[in-house]
Short mmCIF file of N, CA, C and O in Angstrom, two decimals:
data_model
loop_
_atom_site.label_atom_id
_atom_site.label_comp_id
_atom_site.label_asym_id
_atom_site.label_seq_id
_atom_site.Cartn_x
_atom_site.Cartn_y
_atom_site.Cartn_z
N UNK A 2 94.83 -36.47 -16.90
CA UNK A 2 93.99 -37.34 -16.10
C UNK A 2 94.22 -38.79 -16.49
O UNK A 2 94.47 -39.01 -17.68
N UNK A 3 94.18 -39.67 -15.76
CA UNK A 3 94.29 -41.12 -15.51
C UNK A 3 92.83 -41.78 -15.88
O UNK A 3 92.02 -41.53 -14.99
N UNK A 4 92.30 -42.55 -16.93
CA UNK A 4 91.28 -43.25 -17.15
C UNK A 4 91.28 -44.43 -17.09
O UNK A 4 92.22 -44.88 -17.74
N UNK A 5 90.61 -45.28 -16.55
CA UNK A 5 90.81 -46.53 -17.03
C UNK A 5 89.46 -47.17 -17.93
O UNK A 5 88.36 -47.16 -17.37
N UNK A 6 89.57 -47.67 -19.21
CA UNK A 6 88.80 -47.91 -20.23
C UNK A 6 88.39 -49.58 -19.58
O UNK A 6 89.22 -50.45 -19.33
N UNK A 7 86.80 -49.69 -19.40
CA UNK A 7 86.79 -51.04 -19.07
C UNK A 7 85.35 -51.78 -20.17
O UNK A 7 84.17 -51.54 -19.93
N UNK A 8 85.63 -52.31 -20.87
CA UNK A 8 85.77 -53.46 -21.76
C UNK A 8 84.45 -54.28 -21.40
O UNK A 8 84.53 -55.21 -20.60
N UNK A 9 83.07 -53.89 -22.08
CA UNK A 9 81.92 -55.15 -21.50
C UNK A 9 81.62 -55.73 -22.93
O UNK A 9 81.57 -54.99 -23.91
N UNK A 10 81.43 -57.13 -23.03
CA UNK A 10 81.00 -57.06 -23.89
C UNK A 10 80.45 -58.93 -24.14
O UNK A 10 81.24 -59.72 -23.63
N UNK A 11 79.36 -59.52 -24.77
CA UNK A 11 79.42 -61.24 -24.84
C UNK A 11 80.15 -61.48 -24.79
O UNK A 11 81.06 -60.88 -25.36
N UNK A 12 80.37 -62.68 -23.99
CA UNK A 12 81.39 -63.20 -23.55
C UNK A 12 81.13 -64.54 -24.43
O UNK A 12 80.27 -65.40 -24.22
N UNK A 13 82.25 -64.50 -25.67
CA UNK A 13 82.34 -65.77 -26.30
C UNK A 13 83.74 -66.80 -26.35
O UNK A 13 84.86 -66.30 -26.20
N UNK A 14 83.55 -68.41 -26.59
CA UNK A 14 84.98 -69.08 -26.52
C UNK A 14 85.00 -68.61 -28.00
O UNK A 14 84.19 -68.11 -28.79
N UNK A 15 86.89 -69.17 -28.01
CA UNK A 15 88.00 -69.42 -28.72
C UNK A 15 86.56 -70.15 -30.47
O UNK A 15 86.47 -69.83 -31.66
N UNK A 16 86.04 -70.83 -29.87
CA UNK A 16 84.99 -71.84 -30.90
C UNK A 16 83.48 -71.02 -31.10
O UNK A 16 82.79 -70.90 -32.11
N UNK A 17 83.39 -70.78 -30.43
CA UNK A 17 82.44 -69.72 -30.60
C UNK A 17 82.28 -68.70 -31.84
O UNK A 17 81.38 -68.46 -32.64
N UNK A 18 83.60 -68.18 -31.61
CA UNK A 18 83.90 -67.05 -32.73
C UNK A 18 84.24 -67.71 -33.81
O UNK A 18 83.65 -67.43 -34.85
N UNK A 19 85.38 -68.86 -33.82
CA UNK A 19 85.81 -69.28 -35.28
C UNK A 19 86.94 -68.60 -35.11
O UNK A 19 87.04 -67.68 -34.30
N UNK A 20 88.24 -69.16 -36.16
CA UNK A 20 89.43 -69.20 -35.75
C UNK A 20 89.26 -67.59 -37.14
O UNK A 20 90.06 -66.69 -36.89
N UNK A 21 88.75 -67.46 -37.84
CA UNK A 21 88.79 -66.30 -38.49
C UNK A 21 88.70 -65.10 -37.79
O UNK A 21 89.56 -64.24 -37.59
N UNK A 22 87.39 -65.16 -37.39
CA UNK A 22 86.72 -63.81 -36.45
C UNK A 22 88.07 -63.36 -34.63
O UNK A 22 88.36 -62.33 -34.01
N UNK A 23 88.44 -64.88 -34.51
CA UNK A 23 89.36 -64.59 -33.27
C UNK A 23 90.70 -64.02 -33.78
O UNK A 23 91.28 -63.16 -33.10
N UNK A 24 91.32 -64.53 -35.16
CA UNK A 24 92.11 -63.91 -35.68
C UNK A 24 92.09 -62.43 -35.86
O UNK A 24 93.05 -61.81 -35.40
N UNK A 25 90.89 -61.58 -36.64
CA UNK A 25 90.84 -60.90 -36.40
C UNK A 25 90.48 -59.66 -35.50
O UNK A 25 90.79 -58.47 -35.59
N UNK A 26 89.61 -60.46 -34.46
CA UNK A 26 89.57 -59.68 -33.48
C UNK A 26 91.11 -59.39 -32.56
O UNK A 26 91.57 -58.31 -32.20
N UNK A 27 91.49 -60.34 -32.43
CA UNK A 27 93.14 -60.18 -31.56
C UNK A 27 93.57 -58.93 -32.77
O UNK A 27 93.62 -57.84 -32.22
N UNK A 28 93.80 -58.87 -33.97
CA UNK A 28 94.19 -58.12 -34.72
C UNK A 28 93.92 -56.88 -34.13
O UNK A 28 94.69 -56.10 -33.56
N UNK A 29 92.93 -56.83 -34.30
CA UNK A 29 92.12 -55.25 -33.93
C UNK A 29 92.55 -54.72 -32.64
O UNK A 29 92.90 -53.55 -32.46
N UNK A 30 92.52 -55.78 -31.63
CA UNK A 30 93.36 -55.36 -30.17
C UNK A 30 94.61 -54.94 -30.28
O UNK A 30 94.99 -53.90 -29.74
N UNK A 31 95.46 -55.79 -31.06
CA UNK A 31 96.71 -55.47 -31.26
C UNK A 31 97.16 -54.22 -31.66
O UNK A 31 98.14 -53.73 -31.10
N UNK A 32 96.33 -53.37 -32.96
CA UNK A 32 96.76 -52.51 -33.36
C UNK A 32 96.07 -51.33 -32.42
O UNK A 32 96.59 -50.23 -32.28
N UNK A 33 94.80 -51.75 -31.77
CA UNK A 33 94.31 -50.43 -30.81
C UNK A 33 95.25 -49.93 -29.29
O UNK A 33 95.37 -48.91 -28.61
N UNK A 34 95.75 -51.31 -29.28
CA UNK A 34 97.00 -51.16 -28.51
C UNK A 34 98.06 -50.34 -28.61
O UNK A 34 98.46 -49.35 -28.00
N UNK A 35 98.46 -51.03 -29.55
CA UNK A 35 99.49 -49.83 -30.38
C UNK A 35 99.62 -48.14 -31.07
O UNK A 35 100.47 -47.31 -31.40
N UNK A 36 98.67 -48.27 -31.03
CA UNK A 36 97.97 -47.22 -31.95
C UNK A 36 98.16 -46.30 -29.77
O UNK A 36 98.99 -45.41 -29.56
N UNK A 37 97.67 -46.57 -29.18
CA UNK A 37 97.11 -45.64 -27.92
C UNK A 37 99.17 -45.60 -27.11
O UNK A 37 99.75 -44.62 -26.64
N UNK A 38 99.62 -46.83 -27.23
CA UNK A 38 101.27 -46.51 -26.91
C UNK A 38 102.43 -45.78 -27.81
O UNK A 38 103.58 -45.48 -27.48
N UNK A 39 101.85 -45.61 -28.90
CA UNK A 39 102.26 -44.86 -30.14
C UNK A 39 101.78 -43.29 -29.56
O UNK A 39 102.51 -42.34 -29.84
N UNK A 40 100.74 -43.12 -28.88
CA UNK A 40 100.23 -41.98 -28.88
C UNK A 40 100.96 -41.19 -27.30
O UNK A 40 100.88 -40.02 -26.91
N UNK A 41 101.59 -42.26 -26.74
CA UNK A 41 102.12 -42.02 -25.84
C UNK A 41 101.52 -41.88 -24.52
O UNK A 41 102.07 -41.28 -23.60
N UNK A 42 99.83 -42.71 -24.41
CA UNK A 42 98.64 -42.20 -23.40
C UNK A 42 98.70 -43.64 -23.06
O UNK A 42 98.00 -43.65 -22.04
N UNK A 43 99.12 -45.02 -23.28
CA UNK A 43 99.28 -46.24 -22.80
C UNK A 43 99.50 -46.43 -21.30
O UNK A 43 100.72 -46.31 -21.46
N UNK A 44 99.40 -46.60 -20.14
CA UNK A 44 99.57 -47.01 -18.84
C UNK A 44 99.66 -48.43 -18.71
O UNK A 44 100.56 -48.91 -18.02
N UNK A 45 98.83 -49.15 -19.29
CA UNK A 45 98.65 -50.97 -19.00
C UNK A 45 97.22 -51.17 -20.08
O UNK A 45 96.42 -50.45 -20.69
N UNK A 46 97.44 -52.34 -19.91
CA UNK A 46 96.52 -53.05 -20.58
C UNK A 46 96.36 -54.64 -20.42
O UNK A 46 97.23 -55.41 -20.84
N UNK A 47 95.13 -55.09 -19.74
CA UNK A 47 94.98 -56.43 -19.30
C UNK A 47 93.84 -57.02 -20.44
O UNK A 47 93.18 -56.07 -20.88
N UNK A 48 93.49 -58.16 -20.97
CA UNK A 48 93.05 -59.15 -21.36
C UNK A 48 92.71 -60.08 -20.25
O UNK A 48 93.53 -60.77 -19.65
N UNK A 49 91.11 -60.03 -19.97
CA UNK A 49 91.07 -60.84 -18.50
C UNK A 49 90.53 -62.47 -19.01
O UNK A 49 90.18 -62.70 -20.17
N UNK A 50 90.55 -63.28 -18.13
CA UNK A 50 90.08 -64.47 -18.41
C UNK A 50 88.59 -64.82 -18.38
O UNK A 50 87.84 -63.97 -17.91
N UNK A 51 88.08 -65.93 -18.80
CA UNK A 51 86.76 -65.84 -18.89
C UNK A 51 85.88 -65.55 -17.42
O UNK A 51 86.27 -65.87 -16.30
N UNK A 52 84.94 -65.04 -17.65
CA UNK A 52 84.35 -64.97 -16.31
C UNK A 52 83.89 -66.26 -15.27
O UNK A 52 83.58 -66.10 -14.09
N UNK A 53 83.92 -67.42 -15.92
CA UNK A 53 84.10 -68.66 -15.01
C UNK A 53 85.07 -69.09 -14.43
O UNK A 53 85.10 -70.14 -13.78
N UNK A 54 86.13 -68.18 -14.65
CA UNK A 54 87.41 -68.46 -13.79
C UNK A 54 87.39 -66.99 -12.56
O UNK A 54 88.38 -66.66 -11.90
N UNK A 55 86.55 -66.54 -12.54
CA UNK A 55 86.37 -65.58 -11.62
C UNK A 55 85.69 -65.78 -9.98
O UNK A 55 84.60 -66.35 -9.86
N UNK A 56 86.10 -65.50 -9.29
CA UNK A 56 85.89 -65.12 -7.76
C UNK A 56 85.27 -64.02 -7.21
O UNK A 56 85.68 -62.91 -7.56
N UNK A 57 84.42 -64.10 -6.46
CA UNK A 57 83.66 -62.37 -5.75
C UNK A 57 83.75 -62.75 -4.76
O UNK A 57 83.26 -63.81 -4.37
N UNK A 58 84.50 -61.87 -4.00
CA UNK A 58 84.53 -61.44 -2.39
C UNK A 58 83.50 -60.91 -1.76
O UNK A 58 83.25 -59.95 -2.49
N UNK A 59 82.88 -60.89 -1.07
CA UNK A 59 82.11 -60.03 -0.08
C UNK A 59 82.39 -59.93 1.53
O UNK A 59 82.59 -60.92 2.23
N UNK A 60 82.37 -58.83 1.92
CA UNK A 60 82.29 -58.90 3.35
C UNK A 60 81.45 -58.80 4.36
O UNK A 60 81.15 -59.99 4.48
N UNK A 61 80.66 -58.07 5.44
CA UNK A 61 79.90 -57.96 5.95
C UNK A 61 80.17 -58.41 7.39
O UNK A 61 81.18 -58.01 7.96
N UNK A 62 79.22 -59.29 8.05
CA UNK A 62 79.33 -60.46 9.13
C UNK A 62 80.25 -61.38 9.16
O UNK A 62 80.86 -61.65 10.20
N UNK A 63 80.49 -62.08 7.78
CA UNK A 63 81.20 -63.04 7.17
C UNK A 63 82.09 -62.92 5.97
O UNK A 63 81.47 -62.43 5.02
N UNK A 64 82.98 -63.12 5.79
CA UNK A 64 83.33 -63.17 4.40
C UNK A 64 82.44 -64.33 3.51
O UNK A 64 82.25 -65.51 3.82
N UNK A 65 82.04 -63.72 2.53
CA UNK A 65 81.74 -64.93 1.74
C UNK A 65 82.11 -64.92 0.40
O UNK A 65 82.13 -63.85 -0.21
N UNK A 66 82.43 -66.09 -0.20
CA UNK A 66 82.88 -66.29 -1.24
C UNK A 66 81.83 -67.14 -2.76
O UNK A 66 81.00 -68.04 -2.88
N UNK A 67 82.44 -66.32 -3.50
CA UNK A 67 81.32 -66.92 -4.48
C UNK A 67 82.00 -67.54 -6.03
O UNK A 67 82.70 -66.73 -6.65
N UNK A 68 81.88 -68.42 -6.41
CA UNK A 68 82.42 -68.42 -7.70
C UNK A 68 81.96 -67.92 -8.81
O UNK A 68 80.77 -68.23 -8.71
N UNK A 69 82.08 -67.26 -10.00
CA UNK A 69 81.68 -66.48 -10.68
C UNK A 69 81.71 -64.96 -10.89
O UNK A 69 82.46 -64.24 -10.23
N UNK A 70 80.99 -64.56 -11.69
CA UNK A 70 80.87 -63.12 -11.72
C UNK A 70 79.69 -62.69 -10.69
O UNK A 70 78.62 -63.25 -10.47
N UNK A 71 80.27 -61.41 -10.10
CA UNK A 71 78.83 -60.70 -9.54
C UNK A 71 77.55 -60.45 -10.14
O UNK A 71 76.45 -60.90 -9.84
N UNK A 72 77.92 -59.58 -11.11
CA UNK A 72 76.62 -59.16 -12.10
C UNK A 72 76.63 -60.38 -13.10
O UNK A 72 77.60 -60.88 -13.66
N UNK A 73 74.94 -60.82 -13.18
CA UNK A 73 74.26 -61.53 -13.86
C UNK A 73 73.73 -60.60 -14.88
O UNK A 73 72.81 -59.79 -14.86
N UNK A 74 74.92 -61.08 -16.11
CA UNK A 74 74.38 -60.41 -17.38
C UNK A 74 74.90 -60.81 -18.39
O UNK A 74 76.02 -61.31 -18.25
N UNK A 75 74.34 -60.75 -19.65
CA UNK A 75 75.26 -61.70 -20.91
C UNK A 75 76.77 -60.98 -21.26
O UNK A 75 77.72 -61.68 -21.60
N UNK A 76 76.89 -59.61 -21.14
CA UNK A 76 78.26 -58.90 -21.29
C UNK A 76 78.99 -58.92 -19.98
O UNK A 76 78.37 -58.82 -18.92
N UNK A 77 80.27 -59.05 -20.04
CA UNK A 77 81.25 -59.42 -18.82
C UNK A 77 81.82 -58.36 -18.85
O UNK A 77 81.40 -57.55 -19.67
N UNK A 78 82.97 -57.97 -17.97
CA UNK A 78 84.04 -57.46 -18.43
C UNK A 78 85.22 -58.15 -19.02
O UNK A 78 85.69 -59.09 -18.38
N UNK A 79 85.69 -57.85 -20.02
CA UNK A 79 86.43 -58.74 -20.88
C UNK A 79 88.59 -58.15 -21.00
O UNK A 79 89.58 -58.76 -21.41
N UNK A 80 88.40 -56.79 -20.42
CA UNK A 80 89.69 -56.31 -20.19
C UNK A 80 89.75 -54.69 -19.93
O UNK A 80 88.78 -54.02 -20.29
N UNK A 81 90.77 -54.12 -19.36
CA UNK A 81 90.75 -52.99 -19.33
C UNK A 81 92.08 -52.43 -19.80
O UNK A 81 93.12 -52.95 -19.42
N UNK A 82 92.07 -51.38 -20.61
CA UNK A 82 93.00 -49.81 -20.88
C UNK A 82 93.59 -48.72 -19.74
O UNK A 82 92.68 -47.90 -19.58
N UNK A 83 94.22 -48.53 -19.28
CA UNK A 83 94.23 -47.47 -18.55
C UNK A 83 95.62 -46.18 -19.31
O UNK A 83 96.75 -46.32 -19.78
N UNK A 84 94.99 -45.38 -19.14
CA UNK A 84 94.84 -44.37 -20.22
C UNK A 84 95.53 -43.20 -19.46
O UNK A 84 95.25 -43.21 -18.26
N UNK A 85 96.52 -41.99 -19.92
CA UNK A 85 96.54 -41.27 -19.31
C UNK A 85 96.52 -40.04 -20.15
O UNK A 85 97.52 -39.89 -20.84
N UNK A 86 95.59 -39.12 -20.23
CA UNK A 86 95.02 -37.94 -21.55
C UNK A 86 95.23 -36.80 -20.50
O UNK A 86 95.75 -36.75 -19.38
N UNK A 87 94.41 -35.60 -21.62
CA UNK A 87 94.44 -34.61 -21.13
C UNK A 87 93.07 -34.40 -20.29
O UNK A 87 93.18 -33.78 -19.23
N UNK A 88 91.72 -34.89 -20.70
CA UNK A 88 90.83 -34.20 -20.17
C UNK A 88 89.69 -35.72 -20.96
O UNK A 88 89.92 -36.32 -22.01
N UNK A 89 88.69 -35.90 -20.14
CA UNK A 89 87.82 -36.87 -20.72
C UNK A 89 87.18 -36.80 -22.27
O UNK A 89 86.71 -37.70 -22.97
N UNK A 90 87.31 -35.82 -22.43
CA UNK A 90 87.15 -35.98 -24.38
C UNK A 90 87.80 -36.84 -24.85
O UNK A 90 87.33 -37.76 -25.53
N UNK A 91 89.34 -36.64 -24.47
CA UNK A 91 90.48 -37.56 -24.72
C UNK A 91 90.33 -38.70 -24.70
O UNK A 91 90.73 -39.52 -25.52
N UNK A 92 89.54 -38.91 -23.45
CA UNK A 92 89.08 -40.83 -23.12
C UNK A 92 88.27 -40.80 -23.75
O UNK A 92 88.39 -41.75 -24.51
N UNK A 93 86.93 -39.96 -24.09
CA UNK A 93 86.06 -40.29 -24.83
C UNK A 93 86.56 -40.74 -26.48
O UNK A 93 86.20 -41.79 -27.02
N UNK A 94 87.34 -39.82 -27.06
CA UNK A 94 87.89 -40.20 -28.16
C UNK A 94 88.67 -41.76 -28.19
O UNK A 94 88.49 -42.49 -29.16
N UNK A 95 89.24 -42.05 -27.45
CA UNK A 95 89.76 -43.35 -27.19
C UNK A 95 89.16 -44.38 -27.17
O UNK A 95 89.49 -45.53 -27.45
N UNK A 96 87.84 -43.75 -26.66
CA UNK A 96 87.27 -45.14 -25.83
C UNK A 96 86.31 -45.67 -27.37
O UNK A 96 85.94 -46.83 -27.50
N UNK A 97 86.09 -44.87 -28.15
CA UNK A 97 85.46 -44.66 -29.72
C UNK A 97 86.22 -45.63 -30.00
O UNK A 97 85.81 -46.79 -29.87
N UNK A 98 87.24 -45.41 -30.35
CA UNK A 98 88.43 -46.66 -31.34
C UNK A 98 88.76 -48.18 -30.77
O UNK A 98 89.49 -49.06 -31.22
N UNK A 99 87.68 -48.12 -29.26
CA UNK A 99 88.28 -49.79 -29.09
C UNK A 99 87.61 -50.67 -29.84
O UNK A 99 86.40 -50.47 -29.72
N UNK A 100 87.90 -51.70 -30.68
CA UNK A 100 86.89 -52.48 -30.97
C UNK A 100 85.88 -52.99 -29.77
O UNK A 100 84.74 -52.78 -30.16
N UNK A 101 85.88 -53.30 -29.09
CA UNK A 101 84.92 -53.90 -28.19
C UNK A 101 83.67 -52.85 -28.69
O UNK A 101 82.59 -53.40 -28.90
N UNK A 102 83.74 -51.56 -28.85
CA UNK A 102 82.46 -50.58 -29.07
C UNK A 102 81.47 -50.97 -30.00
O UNK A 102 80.37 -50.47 -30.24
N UNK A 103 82.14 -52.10 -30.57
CA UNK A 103 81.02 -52.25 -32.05
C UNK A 103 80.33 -53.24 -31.56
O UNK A 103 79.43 -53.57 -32.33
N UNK A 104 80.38 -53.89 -30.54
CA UNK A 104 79.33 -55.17 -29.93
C UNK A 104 79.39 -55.27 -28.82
O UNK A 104 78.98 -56.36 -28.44
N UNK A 105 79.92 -54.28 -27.60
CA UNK A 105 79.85 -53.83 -26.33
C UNK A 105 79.54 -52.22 -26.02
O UNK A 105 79.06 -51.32 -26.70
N UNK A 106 80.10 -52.31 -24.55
CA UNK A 106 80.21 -51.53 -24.58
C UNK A 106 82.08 -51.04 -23.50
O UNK A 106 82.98 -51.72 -23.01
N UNK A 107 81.83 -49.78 -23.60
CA UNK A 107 83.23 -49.38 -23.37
C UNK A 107 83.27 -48.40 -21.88
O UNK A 107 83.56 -47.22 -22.09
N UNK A 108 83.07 -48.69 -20.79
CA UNK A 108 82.71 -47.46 -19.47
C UNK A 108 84.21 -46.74 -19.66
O UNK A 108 85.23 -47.19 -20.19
N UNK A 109 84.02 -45.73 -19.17
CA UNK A 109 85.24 -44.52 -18.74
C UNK A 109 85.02 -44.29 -17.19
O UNK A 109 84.00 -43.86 -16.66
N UNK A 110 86.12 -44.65 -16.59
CA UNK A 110 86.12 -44.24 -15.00
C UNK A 110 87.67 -43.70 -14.76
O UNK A 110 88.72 -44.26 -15.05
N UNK A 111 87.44 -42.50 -14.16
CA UNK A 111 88.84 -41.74 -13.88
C UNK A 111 89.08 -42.05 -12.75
O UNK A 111 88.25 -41.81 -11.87
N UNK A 112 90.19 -42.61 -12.50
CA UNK A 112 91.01 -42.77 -11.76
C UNK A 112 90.68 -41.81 -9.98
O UNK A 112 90.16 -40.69 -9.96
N UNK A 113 91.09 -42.55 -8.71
CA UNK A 113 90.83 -41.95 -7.81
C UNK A 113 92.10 -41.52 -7.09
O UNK A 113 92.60 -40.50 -6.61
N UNK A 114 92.42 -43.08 -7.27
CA UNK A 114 93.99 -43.34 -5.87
C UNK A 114 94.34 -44.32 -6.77
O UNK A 114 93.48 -44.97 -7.36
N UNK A 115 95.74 -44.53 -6.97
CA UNK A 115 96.40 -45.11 -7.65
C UNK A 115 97.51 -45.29 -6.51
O UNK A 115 97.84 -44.24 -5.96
N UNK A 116 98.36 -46.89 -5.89
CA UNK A 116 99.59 -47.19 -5.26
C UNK A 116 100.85 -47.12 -6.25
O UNK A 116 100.89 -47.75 -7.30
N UNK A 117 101.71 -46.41 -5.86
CA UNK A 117 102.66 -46.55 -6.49
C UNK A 117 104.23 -45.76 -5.77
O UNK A 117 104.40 -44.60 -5.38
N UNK A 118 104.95 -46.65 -5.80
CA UNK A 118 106.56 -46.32 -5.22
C UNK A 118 106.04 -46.85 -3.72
O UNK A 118 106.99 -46.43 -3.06
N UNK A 119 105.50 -47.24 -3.12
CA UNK A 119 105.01 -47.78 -1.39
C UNK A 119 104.14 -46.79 -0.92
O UNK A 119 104.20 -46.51 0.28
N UNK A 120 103.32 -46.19 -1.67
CA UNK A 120 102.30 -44.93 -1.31
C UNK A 120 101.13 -44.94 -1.80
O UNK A 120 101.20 -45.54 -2.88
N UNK A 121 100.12 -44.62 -1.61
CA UNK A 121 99.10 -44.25 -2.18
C UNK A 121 99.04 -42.73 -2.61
O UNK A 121 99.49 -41.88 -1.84
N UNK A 122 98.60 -42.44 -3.57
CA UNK A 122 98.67 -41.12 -4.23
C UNK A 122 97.29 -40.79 -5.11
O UNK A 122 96.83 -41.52 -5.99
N UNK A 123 96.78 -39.61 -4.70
CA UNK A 123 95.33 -39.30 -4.97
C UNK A 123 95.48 -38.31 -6.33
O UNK A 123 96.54 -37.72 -6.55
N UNK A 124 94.41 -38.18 -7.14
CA UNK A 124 94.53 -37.60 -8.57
C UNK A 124 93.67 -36.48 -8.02
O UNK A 124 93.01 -36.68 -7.00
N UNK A 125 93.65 -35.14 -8.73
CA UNK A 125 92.94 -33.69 -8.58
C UNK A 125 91.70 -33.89 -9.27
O UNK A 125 92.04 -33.67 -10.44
N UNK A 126 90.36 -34.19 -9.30
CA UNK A 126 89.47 -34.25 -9.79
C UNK A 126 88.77 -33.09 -10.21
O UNK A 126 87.65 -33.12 -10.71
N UNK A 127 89.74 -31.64 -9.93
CA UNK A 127 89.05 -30.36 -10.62
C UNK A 127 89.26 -30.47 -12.12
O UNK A 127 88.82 -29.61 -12.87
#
């Protein structure tokens, strides 16, 4: 199964944290990274930008456009994993080792439809 691990958590600057705590937090990414492409379950992995550089679409009557994040809340989404295991334990076990877990939190959403080669292609959800 196809997971994708998505990443909430305060959203702090570069100064915020201190050049120690950012040091080691990138650390910790780095090796949880590695550690999940080592394991051979790696698909991608994004690092997103702050949520003030973000856009929300809506449609309806109108398109309308908004700057910012949708949800009004102190945790953002801050990046996502996408994961490919045997069975959601698997993600669950994974989703344990991200750092983000120790001061966020970590959602698990399996995969529906994924594009790929000029197709859309649907996953077996039994």
């Amino acid at each position: 199964m196809r997971y994708t691990l998505l990443l909430h958590y305060p959203e702090m600057s570069a100064d915020d944290l201190g050049p120690e705590a950012l040091a080691e937090g990138m650390r910790e990414f780095d090796d949880y990274a590695k550690a999940l492409d080592a394991a051979g379950v790696l698909q991608s992995a994004e690092v997103l930008q702050p949520s003030s550089a973000t856009t929300t679409v809506r449609g309806g009557d109108s398109l309308r456009i908004q700057d910012g994040p949708f949800a009004d809340t102190k945790e953002q989404l801050g990046g996502t994993f996408v994961i490919e295991v045997d069975d959601l334990d698997a993600a669950i076990e994974w989703a344990g080792k991200a750092p983000s877990v120790n001061w966020g939190a970590v959602e698990i959403r399996p995969s529906g439809t994924r594009f790929v080669d000029g197709a859309w292609t649907a996953f077996d959800y039994r």
